[in-house]
Each structure stands twice: as C-alpha cells, then as structure tokens.
Coordinates of C-alpha atoms in Angstrom, one line a residue:
M1 CA -43.8 49.6 90.7
K2 CA -43.0 46.0 91.8
N3 CA -39.5 46.2 90.3
L4 CA -39.0 49.6 91.9
L5 CA -40.1 48.3 95.2
L6 CA -37.6 45.4 95.1
C7 CA -34.8 47.8 94.2
C8 CA -35.7 50.1 97.1
L9 CA -35.9 47.2 99.6
A10 CA -32.4 46.0 98.4
A11 CA -31.0 49.5 98.8
T12 CA -32.5 49.6 102.3
L13 CA -30.8 46.4 103.3
A14 CA -27.5 47.6 101.9
V15 CA -27.4 50.7 104.1
S16 CA -29.3 49.4 107.0
S17 CA -26.5 49.8 109.5
C18 CA -25.8 53.4 108.4
Q19 CA -29.5 54.2 108.7
K20 CA -29.7 52.8 112.2
T21 CA -26.7 54.8 113.2
G22 CA -28.2 58.0 111.7
I23 CA -31.6 57.5 113.1
R24 CA -30.2 56.7 116.6
Q25 CA -28.2 59.9 116.5
T26 CA -31.4 61.8 115.6
L27 CA -33.5 60.1 118.3
E28 CA -30.9 60.8 120.9
K29 CA -30.8 64.4 120.0
A30 CA -34.6 64.7 119.9
G31 CA -34.9 64.5 123.7
E32 CA -38.5 65.1 124.6
N33 CA -39.5 65.2 120.9
R34 CA -38.4 61.6 120.4
R35 CA -41.9 60.2 120.5
E36 CA -43.0 62.5 117.7
L37 CA -40.3 61.1 115.4
E38 CA -40.9 57.5 116.4
T39 CA -44.6 58.0 115.6
V40 CA -43.7 58.7 112.0
L41 CA -42.0 55.4 111.6
E42 CA -44.9 53.6 113.1
H43 CA -47.3 55.5 110.9
Y44 CA -45.7 54.1 107.7
K45 CA -44.9 50.6 108.9
N46 CA -47.2 49.1 106.4
E47 CA -46.1 51.3 103.5
P48 CA -42.5 50.3 102.6
L49 CA -41.7 53.2 100.2
K50 CA -43.0 55.8 102.6
E51 CA -41.2 54.2 105.5
K52 CA -38.0 54.2 103.5
A53 CA -38.6 57.9 102.8
A54 CA -39.3 58.6 106.5
R55 CA -36.1 56.8 107.5
F56 CA -34.1 58.9 104.9
L57 CA -35.4 62.1 106.5
L58 CA -34.8 60.9 110.1
E59 CA -31.3 59.5 109.5
N60 CA -30.1 62.8 108.1
M61 CA -32.1 65.1 110.4
D62 CA -29.8 65.5 113.4
G63 CA -27.7 68.4 112.0
H64 CA -30.6 70.4 110.4
F65 CA -31.8 73.5 112.2
A66 CA -33.5 76.9 111.8
H67 CA -32.2 80.2 113.0
T68 CA -34.6 81.4 115.7
G69 CA -35.1 84.2 118.2
E70 CA -37.2 87.4 118.6
A71 CA -35.1 89.3 116.0
V72 CA -35.7 86.5 113.4
D73 CA -39.4 86.5 114.1
V74 CA -39.6 90.3 113.6
Y75 CA -37.6 90.1 110.4
D76 CA -39.6 87.2 109.0
N77 CA -43.0 88.9 109.8
Y78 CA -42.0 92.3 108.5
M79 CA -40.6 91.0 105.2
D80 CA -43.6 88.8 104.6
S81 CA -46.0 91.7 105.3
V82 CA -44.2 94.2 102.9
F83 CA -43.9 91.6 100.2
R84 CA -47.6 91.0 100.3
H85 CA -48.7 94.6 100.4
C86 CA -46.0 96.8 98.8
N87 CA -44.6 97.4 95.4
G88 CA -41.7 99.5 94.2
D89 CA -38.4 99.7 92.4
R90 CA -35.0 98.6 93.6
V91 CA -34.4 101.8 95.5
F92 CA -37.7 101.3 97.3
W93 CA -36.8 97.8 98.4
I94 CA -33.3 98.9 99.6
M95 CA -35.1 101.4 101.8
K96 CA -37.4 98.7 103.2
Y97 CA -34.5 96.4 104.0
D98 CA -32.6 99.3 105.6
T99 CA -35.5 100.1 107.8
I100 CA -35.7 96.6 109.2
L101 CA -32.0 96.4 109.7
Q102 CA -31.9 99.6 111.6
R103 CA -34.3 97.9 114.1
T104 CA -32.9 94.4 114.2
G105 CA -29.5 94.5 112.6
L106 CA -27.3 93.6 115.6
D107 CA -29.8 91.1 117.0
L108 CA -30.0 89.4 113.6
E109 CA -26.2 89.0 113.7
L110 CA -26.4 87.5 117.1
S111 CA -29.2 85.1 115.9
Q112 CA -26.6 83.1 114.0
D113 CA -25.9 81.3 117.3
E114 CA -29.6 80.7 118.1
R115 CA -30.6 77.4 116.6
L116 CA -33.7 75.3 116.8
Y117 CA -32.8 71.8 115.7
D118 CA -35.4 69.9 113.7
A119 CA -35.0 66.7 115.8
Q120 CA -36.2 68.6 118.8
S121 CA -39.0 70.5 117.2
V122 CA -40.7 69.0 114.1
T123 CA -43.9 67.0 114.8
A124 CA -45.2 63.8 113.4
D125 CA -48.0 65.6 111.7
F126 CA -45.6 68.0 110.0
L127 CA -43.4 65.2 108.7
T128 CA -46.2 62.9 107.5
E129 CA -47.9 65.8 105.7
H130 CA -44.7 66.6 103.8
I131 CA -44.0 63.0 103.0
D132 CA -47.6 62.4 101.8
S133 CA -47.6 65.5 99.7
A134 CA -44.3 64.7 98.1
F135 CA -45.5 61.3 97.2
T136 CA -48.7 62.8 95.7
V137 CA -46.7 64.6 93.0
W138 CA -44.2 61.8 92.5
Q139 CA -44.5 59.3 89.6
Q140 CA -46.6 61.7 87.4
N141 CA -46.2 61.6 83.7
W142 CA -43.7 64.5 83.8
N143 CA -41.4 62.8 86.4
K144 CA -41.5 59.1 86.0
Q145 CA -38.0 58.9 84.7
Y146 CA -36.5 59.8 88.1
S147 CA -35.2 57.1 90.5
F148 CA -36.4 56.8 94.1
E149 CA -33.0 58.0 95.3
M150 CA -33.4 61.2 93.3
F151 CA -36.8 61.7 94.8
C152 CA -35.5 61.3 98.3
R153 CA -32.6 63.6 97.8
Y154 CA -34.1 66.4 95.8
V155 CA -37.9 66.3 96.1
L156 CA -38.8 64.8 99.5
P157 CA -36.9 67.1 101.9
Y158 CA -39.1 69.5 103.9
R159 CA -36.4 72.2 104.1
I160 CA -33.9 73.8 101.7
G161 CA -31.7 76.0 103.9
N162 CA -31.8 77.0 107.5
E163 CA -35.3 78.6 107.3
K164 CA -38.0 78.1 109.8
T165 CA -40.0 75.1 108.8
S166 CA -43.5 75.6 107.2
F167 CA -46.1 73.8 105.2
W168 CA -44.8 75.3 102.0
R169 CA -46.0 72.5 99.8
R170 CA -49.6 73.9 100.4
T171 CA -48.4 77.2 99.0
F172 CA -46.8 75.9 95.8
T173 CA -49.3 73.3 94.7
V174 CA -49.4 72.1 91.1
P175 CA -52.0 74.2 89.2
S176 CA -54.7 72.4 87.4
W177 CA -53.6 73.7 84.0
V178 CA -50.2 72.2 84.5
R179 CA -51.7 68.8 85.3
E180 CA -54.0 69.0 82.3
A181 CA -51.2 70.1 80.0
Y182 CA -48.8 67.3 81.0
A183 CA -51.2 64.5 81.8
P184 CA -51.1 63.1 78.2
N185 CA -47.3 63.2 77.9
Q186 CA -45.1 60.2 78.3
D187 CA -42.3 60.0 80.9
N188 CA -39.5 61.9 79.3
S189 CA -36.9 64.4 80.5
T190 CA -38.0 66.8 77.7
Y191 CA -41.4 67.1 79.4
A192 CA -39.7 67.8 82.8
Y193 CA -37.6 70.5 81.1
G194 CA -40.7 72.0 79.5
M195 CA -42.6 72.0 82.8
A196 CA -39.7 73.7 84.6
N197 CA -39.6 76.4 82.0
D198 CA -43.4 76.9 82.1
I199 CA -43.6 77.2 85.9
L200 CA -40.5 79.4 86.3
G201 CA -40.5 81.4 83.1
G202 CA -42.6 84.2 84.5
M203 CA -40.5 84.8 87.6
R204 CA -38.5 88.0 87.8
S205 CA -35.9 89.1 90.4
V206 CA -34.8 92.3 92.0
I207 CA -31.6 91.5 93.7
Y208 CA -30.7 92.9 97.1
Y209 CA -27.2 92.6 98.4
P210 CA -27.4 92.3 102.2
P211 CA -24.7 94.1 104.1
Q212 CA -24.8 91.6 107.0
F213 CA -26.1 88.2 107.9
L214 CA -29.8 87.7 107.2
P215 CA -31.6 84.5 108.2
D216 CA -33.2 82.4 105.5
L217 CA -36.8 83.5 105.0
P218 CA -39.5 80.8 105.5
L219 CA -40.4 79.3 102.1
T220 CA -44.0 80.4 102.5
A221 CA -42.9 84.1 102.7
L222 CA -41.2 83.7 99.3
E223 CA -44.6 83.4 97.5
H224 CA -44.9 87.1 97.2
V225 CA -41.2 88.0 97.2
K226 CA -40.4 91.4 95.5
S227 CA -36.7 91.8 96.3
A228 CA -34.2 89.5 97.9
S229 CA -30.7 88.1 97.7
C230 CA -29.8 85.5 95.0
K231 CA -30.1 82.9 97.8
E232 CA -33.7 83.6 98.5
Y233 CA -34.7 83.5 94.8
A234 CA -32.8 80.2 94.5
H235 CA -34.8 78.9 97.5
L236 CA -38.0 80.0 95.8
C237 CA -37.2 78.2 92.6
V238 CA -36.2 75.0 94.4
A239 CA -39.4 75.1 96.5
V240 CA -41.6 75.5 93.4
L241 CA -39.9 72.7 91.5
R242 CA -40.0 70.3 94.4
A243 CA -43.7 71.0 95.0
H244 CA -44.3 70.0 91.4
G245 CA -42.3 66.8 91.9
L246 CA -39.2 68.0 90.0
P247 CA -35.8 67.4 91.6
A248 CA -33.9 70.6 92.4
T249 CA -31.4 72.0 94.9
I250 CA -29.0 74.8 95.6
D251 CA -25.4 75.1 94.2
F252 CA -23.2 77.9 95.4
T253 CA -19.7 79.3 95.1
P254 CA -18.5 80.7 98.4
Q255 CA -16.4 83.4 96.7
W256 CA -15.9 84.4 93.1
G257 CA -12.3 84.1 91.9
N258 CA -12.0 87.6 90.4
R259 CA -14.6 89.8 92.2
G260 CA -16.2 90.2 95.6
L261 CA -19.0 88.1 97.0
G262 CA -20.1 84.6 96.3
H263 CA -23.3 83.4 94.6
E264 CA -26.1 80.9 95.0
W265 CA -28.4 79.5 92.3
C266 CA -30.9 76.8 91.7
V267 CA -30.1 73.6 89.8
F268 CA -32.8 71.6 88.2
F269 CA -32.3 67.9 87.3
P270 CA -34.0 67.0 84.0
D271 CA -33.0 63.3 84.6
N272 CA -31.0 61.2 87.1
H273 CA -27.6 62.3 85.8
S274 CA -27.6 65.8 84.5
F275 CA -28.4 69.2 85.9
I276 CA -29.2 72.8 84.7
P277 CA -28.3 75.9 86.7
F278 CA -30.6 78.9 86.5
N279 CA -32.1 81.9 88.3
P280 CA -35.5 83.6 87.9
G281 CA -36.0 85.5 84.6
E282 CA -33.7 83.2 82.7
R283 CA -34.2 80.4 80.3
L284 CA -33.0 77.1 81.7
G285 CA -29.3 76.8 80.8
D286 CA -28.6 80.5 80.3
H287 CA -27.3 81.3 83.8
F288 CA -23.6 81.1 83.3
M289 CA -23.8 82.5 79.7
K290 CA -24.5 85.8 81.5
R291 CA -21.5 85.5 83.7
K292 CA -18.7 84.8 81.3
E293 CA -16.4 87.3 83.1
D294 CA -16.9 85.7 86.5
R295 CA -14.5 83.0 87.5
L296 CA -15.5 80.1 89.7
T297 CA -13.2 78.9 92.5
K298 CA -15.2 76.1 94.1
V299 CA -18.8 75.0 93.7
F300 CA -20.7 73.1 96.4
R301 CA -24.1 71.5 96.3
Q302 CA -26.5 71.8 99.3
T303 CA -28.0 68.5 100.2
Y304 CA -30.4 67.2 102.9
E305 CA -28.3 64.1 103.1
K306 CA -25.0 63.9 105.0
Q307 CA -21.9 63.8 102.9
P308 CA -19.2 61.5 104.3
E309 CA -16.5 63.4 102.2
S310 CA -17.4 66.8 103.7
L311 CA -14.9 68.5 106.0
Y312 CA -17.4 68.4 108.8
M313 CA -17.6 64.6 108.7
Q314 CA -13.8 64.2 108.2
N315 CA -13.0 66.5 111.1
K316 CA -15.3 64.7 113.6
G317 CA -15.2 67.8 115.8
E318 CA -11.4 67.6 116.4
E319 CA -10.4 71.0 115.1
E320 CA -11.9 74.5 114.7
I321 CA -13.1 74.8 111.1
P322 CA -14.6 77.8 109.2
D323 CA -18.3 78.3 109.3
L324 CA -18.4 77.6 105.6
F325 CA -17.6 74.0 106.2
D326 CA -19.3 73.6 109.6
T327 CA -22.0 71.4 108.1
P328 CA -22.2 67.8 106.8
Y329 CA -24.7 68.9 104.1
I330 CA -22.5 70.1 101.2
M331 CA -21.0 68.2 98.3
D332 CA -18.1 69.4 96.1
V333 CA -19.3 69.6 92.5
T334 CA -16.7 72.0 91.1
R335 CA -15.5 69.6 88.3
E336 CA -19.0 69.5 87.0
Y337 CA -18.9 73.2 86.2
T338 CA -15.3 74.0 85.1
A339 CA -11.8 72.6 84.4
T340 CA -10.1 71.8 87.7
S341 CA -6.7 70.6 89.0
D342 CA -5.5 69.0 92.1
V343 CA -2.7 71.2 93.6
E344 CA 0.0 70.6 96.1
V345 CA 1.5 73.7 97.7
E346 CA 4.4 74.4 100.0
L347 CA 3.8 75.9 103.4
Y348 CA 5.8 78.3 105.5
D349 CA 8.1 76.8 108.1
D350 CA 6.3 78.6 110.9
V351 CA 2.8 77.6 109.9
E352 CA 0.6 76.5 112.8
S353 CA 0.1 72.8 113.2
G354 CA -3.2 71.2 112.4
R355 CA -4.6 68.5 110.2
F356 CA -6.3 70.8 107.7
V357 CA -5.1 73.8 105.7
Y358 CA -7.3 76.1 103.5
L359 CA -7.1 77.9 100.2
S360 CA -8.4 81.4 100.0
V361 CA -9.0 84.0 97.3
F362 CA -9.0 87.8 97.5
D363 CA -12.6 89.2 98.0
N364 CA -11.9 92.9 97.3
Q365 CA -10.7 93.6 100.9
D366 CA -9.1 90.5 102.4
W367 CA -8.5 86.8 101.7
S368 CA -11.6 84.6 101.9
I369 CA -11.5 80.8 102.4
V370 CA -13.0 78.7 99.5
H371 CA -11.7 75.2 100.1
W372 CA -9.9 72.9 102.5
G373 CA -7.1 70.4 102.1
T374 CA -5.0 67.9 104.2
R375 CA -1.5 68.8 105.2
H376 CA 1.5 66.4 105.2
G377 CA 4.6 67.9 106.6
R378 CA 5.3 71.3 105.0
K379 CA 2.9 70.6 102.1
A380 CA -0.8 70.5 101.6
T381 CA -3.0 69.0 98.9
F382 CA -6.2 70.5 97.6
R383 CA -8.6 68.7 95.3
D384 CA -10.5 70.0 92.2
M385 CA -9.5 73.7 92.2
A386 CA -10.9 75.8 89.4
R387 CA -8.2 77.3 87.1
N388 CA -7.2 80.8 86.1
V389 CA -7.5 82.0 89.7
V390 CA -5.0 83.4 92.3
Y391 CA -5.1 81.4 95.5
M392 CA -3.3 81.7 98.8
P393 CA -3.0 78.9 101.5
V394 CA -4.1 79.9 104.9
H395 CA -4.4 78.5 108.4
Y396 CA -7.7 79.1 110.3
S397 CA -8.6 79.5 113.9
E398 CA -11.6 81.3 115.6
E399 CA -9.2 83.5 117.6
N400 CA -7.0 84.7 114.7
G401 CA -9.2 84.1 111.7
T402 CA -7.2 83.4 108.5
V403 CA -3.4 83.6 108.7
P404 CA -1.1 83.2 105.6
A405 CA 0.3 79.7 105.5
G406 CA 2.2 79.9 102.2
D407 CA 2.8 82.1 99.1
A408 CA 0.0 83.2 96.9
F409 CA 0.0 81.4 93.5
L410 CA -1.8 81.5 90.1
L411 CA -3.3 78.3 88.9
D412 CA -3.3 79.0 85.2
P413 CA -5.8 77.8 82.6
Q414 CA -3.6 74.8 81.8
G415 CA -3.4 73.8 85.5
N416 CA 0.2 75.0 86.1
I417 CA 1.1 76.7 89.3
H418 CA 2.9 80.1 89.2
K419 CA 4.1 81.5 92.6
M420 CA 3.2 85.2 93.1
T421 CA 6.5 86.1 94.7
A422 CA 7.8 89.6 94.3
D423 CA 11.3 89.9 92.9
T424 CA 12.9 92.6 95.0
T425 CA 16.2 92.3 93.1
Q426 CA 14.7 93.7 90.0
R427 CA 12.9 97.0 89.8
T428 CA 10.4 98.4 87.3
T429 CA 8.0 101.3 86.8
V430 CA 4.2 100.8 86.8
E431 CA 1.4 103.2 85.8
V432 CA -1.9 102.4 87.5
K433 CA -5.3 103.8 86.3
R434 CA -7.8 101.9 88.4
K435 CA -8.2 100.2 91.7
F436 CA -10.8 97.6 90.6
R437 CA -11.4 95.5 87.5
D438 CA -13.0 97.4 84.7
V439 CA -15.5 94.9 83.1
R440 CA -18.7 96.9 83.8
S441 CA -17.0 100.3 83.5
N442 CA -15.6 99.2 80.1
Q443 CA -19.0 98.1 78.9
F444 CA -20.4 101.6 79.8
L445 CA -17.4 103.1 78.0
Q446 CA -18.1 101.2 74.8
G447 CA -21.7 102.6 74.9
V448 CA -20.6 106.1 74.0
I449 CA -18.4 105.3 71.0
G450 CA -19.9 106.9 68.0
G451 CA -21.9 109.4 70.1
K452 CA -22.2 112.9 68.7
F453 CA -22.0 116.4 70.2
Q454 CA -24.0 118.8 68.1
V455 CA -24.9 122.5 68.1
A456 CA -27.8 124.2 66.4
N457 CA -29.8 127.5 66.1
Q458 CA -33.1 125.7 65.5
E459 CA -34.8 124.1 68.4
D460 CA -35.5 120.9 66.5
F461 CA -31.8 120.6 65.5
S462 CA -32.8 120.6 61.8
D463 CA -29.7 122.8 61.2
S464 CA -27.5 120.8 63.5
L465 CA -23.7 120.9 63.2
T466 CA -21.8 117.9 64.5
I467 CA -18.7 119.3 66.4
H468 CA -17.3 116.0 67.7
V469 CA -17.9 112.3 67.3
I470 CA -16.6 110.2 70.2
P471 CA -13.9 107.8 68.9
H472 CA -12.6 104.6 70.5
L473 CA -11.6 105.3 74.1
K474 CA -9.2 103.2 76.2
D475 CA -10.1 104.3 79.7
N476 CA -13.3 105.3 81.5
K477 CA -12.5 108.7 83.0
F478 CA -13.1 112.4 82.4
H479 CA -12.5 113.1 78.8
V480 CA -11.8 116.6 77.3
V481 CA -12.8 117.6 73.8
H482 CA -11.7 120.9 72.0
P483 CA -14.1 121.3 69.1
R484 CA -12.9 123.3 66.1
Y485 CA -15.7 125.2 64.3
T486 CA -16.8 128.7 63.7
G487 CA -19.9 130.5 64.7
E488 CA -22.1 130.8 67.8
Y489 CA -25.2 128.6 68.4
R490 CA -28.1 128.6 70.9
Y491 CA -28.6 124.9 71.4
F492 CA -26.2 122.1 72.4
R493 CA -26.9 118.4 72.7
Y494 CA -25.5 114.9 72.9
L495 CA -26.9 112.4 70.4
S496 CA -26.4 108.9 71.8
P497 CA -25.6 105.8 69.7
D498 CA -28.5 103.4 69.4
W499 CA -28.8 100.9 72.2
S500 CA -26.7 102.8 74.7
R501 CA -29.7 104.6 76.4
G502 CA -27.7 107.8 76.9
N503 CA -25.1 106.3 79.1
M504 CA -23.5 109.5 80.4
A505 CA -22.6 110.5 84.0
E506 CA -21.3 114.0 83.7
L507 CA -21.3 116.6 80.9
Y508 CA -20.1 120.2 80.9
T509 CA -19.5 122.8 78.3
F510 CA -17.2 125.9 78.4
N511 CA -16.4 128.9 76.3
A512 CA -13.0 130.0 75.2
A513 CA -12.4 132.0 78.4
G514 CA -13.0 128.8 80.4
D515 CA -16.3 129.9 81.8
T516 CA -19.1 127.2 82.2
L517 CA -21.8 127.8 79.6
K518 CA -25.0 128.3 81.5
H519 CA -28.2 126.7 80.2
K520 CA -31.6 128.3 80.0
R521 CA -33.6 125.1 79.9
L522 CA -33.0 121.4 79.5
M523 CA -34.1 119.6 76.4
G524 CA -34.3 116.1 74.9
N525 CA -35.6 112.7 75.7
F526 CA -37.2 112.6 79.2
H527 CA -38.6 109.1 78.9
V528 CA -36.0 108.0 81.5
R529 CA -35.7 105.5 84.3
P530 CA -36.4 106.8 87.9
W531 CA -33.8 109.2 89.2
C532 CA -31.9 109.0 85.9
G533 CA -32.8 112.2 84.2
P534 CA -30.6 114.9 82.5
E535 CA -30.2 116.8 85.8
N536 CA -27.7 114.1 86.7
L537 CA -25.3 115.3 84.0
F538 CA -24.0 118.2 86.0
D539 CA -24.7 117.2 89.7
G540 CA -21.0 116.5 90.5
N541 CA -21.9 112.9 91.4
V542 CA -19.9 110.5 89.1
L543 CA -22.1 107.6 90.0
S544 CA -25.4 109.2 89.0
F545 CA -26.2 109.1 85.3
Y546 CA -28.7 109.6 82.5
D547 CA -30.5 106.4 81.5
S548 CA -33.4 106.4 79.0
H549 CA -36.1 103.7 78.7
D550 CA -35.6 104.1 74.9
V551 CA -32.8 102.7 72.8
Y552 CA -33.2 104.7 69.5
G553 CA -32.8 108.4 68.9
V554 CA -31.9 109.2 72.5
W555 CA -30.6 112.7 73.0
Y556 CA -30.4 115.4 75.6
G557 CA -29.0 118.9 75.9
W558 CA -29.9 122.4 76.7
E559 CA -30.7 125.8 75.3
L560 CA -28.0 128.3 76.3
E561 CA -28.8 131.7 77.7
Q562 CA -27.4 133.2 74.5
P563 CA -25.7 131.9 71.4
E564 CA -22.2 130.7 72.2
N565 CA -19.2 128.9 70.7
V566 CA -18.5 125.7 72.7
A567 CA -14.7 125.7 73.0
R568 CA -14.4 122.8 75.4
I569 CA -16.5 119.8 76.4
V570 CA -15.8 117.6 79.4
F571 CA -17.7 114.4 79.7
L572 CA -17.6 111.2 81.8
P573 CA -19.5 108.1 80.6
R574 CA -21.4 106.0 83.1
N575 CA -18.8 104.4 85.4
D576 CA -18.1 102.7 88.7
D577 CA -16.0 105.4 90.3
N578 CA -13.0 103.1 90.5
F579 CA -10.7 105.2 88.2
I580 CA -8.1 107.5 89.6
R581 CA -9.9 110.6 91.0
E582 CA -8.3 114.0 91.1
G583 CA -7.4 115.1 94.7
E584 CA -8.0 111.7 96.3
E585 CA -5.2 109.9 98.1
Y586 CA -4.0 106.4 97.0
E587 CA -1.6 103.9 98.3
L588 CA 0.0 101.1 96.3
F589 CA 0.9 97.8 98.0
Y590 CA 2.6 94.6 96.8
W591 CA 2.3 91.1 98.4
N592 CA 5.4 89.8 99.9
H593 CA 5.5 86.5 101.8
G594 CA 2.2 86.8 103.7
T595 CA 1.9 90.6 104.1
W596 CA 1.1 93.7 102.0
M597 CA 4.1 96.0 101.7
S598 CA 3.5 99.7 100.9
L599 CA 5.0 101.4 97.9
G600 CA 3.9 104.9 99.1
R601 CA 1.0 107.3 98.8
K602 CA 0.1 109.5 95.9
T603 CA -2.6 112.1 95.1
G604 CA -4.8 111.5 92.1
N605 CA -4.7 113.8 89.1
F606 CA -7.1 114.8 86.3
E607 CA -5.1 112.5 83.9
A608 CA -6.2 109.6 86.1
V609 CA -2.8 107.9 86.1
L610 CA -0.5 107.2 89.0
K611 CA 3.2 106.5 88.3
Y612 CA 5.3 104.4 90.7
D613 CA 9.0 103.9 90.1
N614 CA 11.4 101.4 91.7
V615 CA 8.7 98.8 92.1
P616 CA 9.6 95.0 92.6
A617 CA 9.1 93.0 89.4
Q618 CA 6.6 90.1 89.0
A619 CA 4.7 91.3 92.1
L620 CA 1.0 91.0 93.0
F621 CA -0.4 94.5 93.6
R622 CA -3.4 96.2 95.3
L623 CA -4.3 99.9 95.0
H624 CA -6.1 101.3 98.0
N625 CA -8.1 104.6 97.9
R626 CA -7.5 106.2 101.3
T627 CA -10.1 108.8 100.7
K628 CA -13.2 106.7 100.1
G629 CA -14.6 103.5 98.6
S630 CA -14.2 99.9 99.3
E631 CA -13.8 98.0 96.0
E632 CA -10.2 96.9 95.5
R633 CA -8.8 94.1 93.3
I634 CA -5.5 92.4 93.1
F635 CA -3.6 92.7 89.9
T636 CA -0.3 92.0 88.2
Y637 CA 1.5 94.4 85.8
E638 CA 2.4 93.1 82.4
D639 CA 3.3 94.9 79.1
G640 CA 2.4 98.2 80.6
K641 CA -1.1 97.1 81.7
Q642 CA -2.9 96.1 84.9
I643 CA -4.0 92.5 84.7
W644 CA -6.8 91.8 87.1
W645 CA -7.2 88.7 89.2

C-alpha cells in the first residue's frame, strides 16, 4: 500500500495542472452547486487516495449529463414498474414498449435536448457514497492485480451512459457467497475472470430494437430488466461488474459495415492490459464468435475520462460536428478488434470547406457516419479503418446532414483501396434475386435440405411413401415439386431434418387439375413456440412460420378430405421476405459520383429473378422494393452473382 501511495502521489503531481484546469471548468459550470463539489474535496483532504479519486471524478465531470424532462420520468417509471411486475415473451415486451412510445414517443425524441449536467446537480453525499462504496470493494483478493488508474477509470465512476444518477451500488452489492468463495484466493486475473463468469453467467437477454431515441434507463431500473436494447444489457453488466470491484465499460460500433444498425456491448478487463467483450447469456470471450458475418467499421470505448484525441476535444467548438462525436468521452479502439488501415481519399472539387471530413457506410437506407478525418486540400486522411468494408467520404452540417464529398470505395482485406466508380462506357447484364444480404435466409434454407414429403393411408404413417426429398437449394424462395408416384393417399406430411425445428413458412399441395387439396384436420408435432404452429403454413404470410420446441422427429401435415394423388407441392422455407416477390414493383439503382441513378422499374415474378440489360460495369448497386419493406443492401455484381457489402 505504501508503494502504491507513492506512485499515486507521483501521478498526481505529473498531471496537477491538467487536473486544476478540469476541476476549474467543472466548478465554473456548477454554479449554485459549486459548494457541494468543494465539500467533497474537503471531506477527503486527509485521505490522499480518496482525494485523488474525487479529483478524477470532478476534473472529468463538466461534460457529463442525464437526459431529463417529464417524458423521461414517465418512461423510466413505467419501464421500472413493468420490469418488476410483468413477465412474458418477446412479443409481449414489444407490445409494452409500443404502449409507452404511443404515449411519450415524440416527447422522448425532444428530450434529447433536455440535459441535466452532473456539475449542477450531484450532491456531496451522492459522490462520497459512491467513492466510499467503490473503495470498499477495491483491493479484494479477486482484484488486487489492478492499478489505481484502472480503478479510477473503470470501477470508480458513478455513471455509465447518460442515465439519471442513482445509488446503484446499493442495488448490485457483492453477495456473501461471492466473498466467501473468493476470499481464500490469491490476486490473479484468473480469479477475476472466474468471478465475472459466476456473477454474469445466469443473465439472459431478450433484445428489443427501439424504433426511435430512448433515454438510458437508470441503472437501478435494470435490476429487474426483462427486455431491452443491447445498450441497456451492456449497462447492466458494467454496473454489476463495477459494483463487485471489477473494471468494465462499454465498447460500441456506430454502424456495422455490412448490415443495418450499430451495436454496444460490455467489455471486462481481467487485468490492466487486456479486455474481453461479452453480452448476457454468453461465456466471456464468445461474443464475436457469434457474429462472424458482421463486419466492424469503427469501435469506440466509452470512458468517464476526457479523451484529448477525440473529435470533440480537437474541434474545440469551432465546427458543427455529428452527434456521434459530440462528446469528449469516447476513445478509438478499432485496432484492438480487427485489422485496420489508414486511408487517404480524394475529395470532389466542389466539396464544402471545413477542417474535418467524415467516412460513412451504408445502413440499409442511407449513408451513416462512422469516423472523422482531417482534410488537407482535396484530400482527407482517416485513421484505423476496419477492412473489407465499402466507405464513402461525406461532409456534415446540421442544415444539410451528410453530403457526398468523394467517391465510394472498398477497403479490401489487404488494406488496398478500390474506387466504386461505375464504368458507363462498358455495359453488361445483371440478374438480381434479392434486395438484402442473405445470411439468415440462407441459414433457414439449409435447414430444409434432406427434409421429406411423405404420403400414407395409415394415420401413424407406418405405410408412408416418400414422394420427394429436398435436395441442395441455391435460393430461398417459393419452390415447386412435381412428385411422380402412383396411387391415392389420405395423409400428407413434411418430415423435417433433425435440428431444423420444422423451419417452413408456407406449404401447399395441389392435385393434377391444379386445385388446392383441402385438409380435414391438421396433424403432427404441436409442441411449438408461441404463434409458430402449423396454421402458419397456409396463412399467406411469408414471415410467419412453423417452429417446434423439439429438434428430433419433427413433422406436420394433414388428413385430406378424401384420398388424393399429390401432383404438385409448393413450399417456402422460413425466410426474411427479401427475395423477389411476384407482383411487387422494384427499381434498380447504381451509384455514380455522389448520387443513385435509376436503371428502371420492373415487376417481380414467381421465378424470383429480375433481369436488367445495358447496365454500367463495375458499379455499386441497390435494389429498392417500391411496394413495401425497408431492408436494402448495396452490392456489386461479379461472375453472375450479387456480392453484398
């Protein structure tokens, strides 16, 4: 402890001028609350370590705030109440969120501008309790390996996001069994890892994707959380770990590189130098093993401490900057997750002036900013960009939003830049089958391979005749089978391959005249998930499907009104409704120097293929469904296939 104290005092002297500047800014911002903050420093004047911790909080406090207002209060209270008293599946919780958003949706959007700054609101009692409780769990047998700097950065802070402050450490106290289990252990990162697994291993998540801005829930409200966004679950994990004296924080990607939305997750530090990303319901370290198809663009770490290299600090209020970067509390950690490259790009001649330029990626509807760079003449440089992603430089202003500032380009896996410039001097033909990447849809498709269609005259199918076995299929769409067998049978069924749980969205049978074969009663495995029974197989909704709880011997079918010969079967595996739909109108676009150029509109057909002739070569495309839907993904066309980006 003596050596640690000397190190801390030395560090204090080294950054004293910075601390004084930071604390002065906080005290100036505090206004009438200044005396409360000064009281904290006075309270710890005879306890050097706690005084240093208090100074760390105060010097970095001036930019921290909570969203506030009547709508936020209503939202917080409602969600806390339903979490405590209600249970249900994902559909139930979507309905609950929809209910509160119908009441407060617009007001919650407006609450983004209503801020209660910590410097003007937190009390001396609040801060001293958080500091004292953090020190209580520090330097236990399971966390002795951490430095005081790690403690200050990732255990001590009283907030995680922009939630309303609360005494959350009282909620997530260390259980007696944890103390007893780890009391005999020596200080070792293995024990910290084991504790983190023990206290988080039982957590489960039901993810809700909010359609609009939702304020961060108070950490105390997360004790009973039943359904929330990935952000709220990450906040919960961080709060629990910090309450146990284990360093943790939030990392996030503002936008995936090959799909819509961004993502937030918790990171746990088993020692002073390494970290492990995870979410509830996972083993530590498994998080990105489950996301092999998702491509990172940038990864930032949320900190309580101001980051001098952040755009906010570099900008010094001189230019309008996107909301994403309007904070001093984020740190670029992309290179710790994936291979990166620094890139220099050329800008258009007519690009607006400004010190900063941004890189964006396509988010299924538009281009979304993920990073910033400095401009020098007609060029701009961006640091540590993740590879195998299509980017586009843009200019930003509050009035105009994002405006193309240069050509889109692919940063390939080796770090080379390939401009996405359409060659209008060369023309080609493309055949498009989907408007969105097919990762999940393809997984569903693989689940029916080997499935069998059978007929029988015995109810138990003891005399079953297999009339078709589903072979390897290339595309998830409506498929037609013309069985060739003789005889008429009373019963028809689909026998699912093991582990696919049924996995069918639509299933119809017809006789030789083309008439739909009517069924007398449904049969099969009815141990199904809610709203996923066999009635979905002929409801005309391609997004509803059969899904069994069981994985072996799953089958379903029907007894026909009379023995029949099944002359045609039409089936659609579980899917995402992003294939070409018969009767719906589509429009194909290609990207050309900052704008989408139309290649014309076409109506979908049963074959689920749209053919376009006289198309510019080497172009970046987007297919838009003008009839319905919102998911769209950019793609190139190579060797007769859509390549998704």
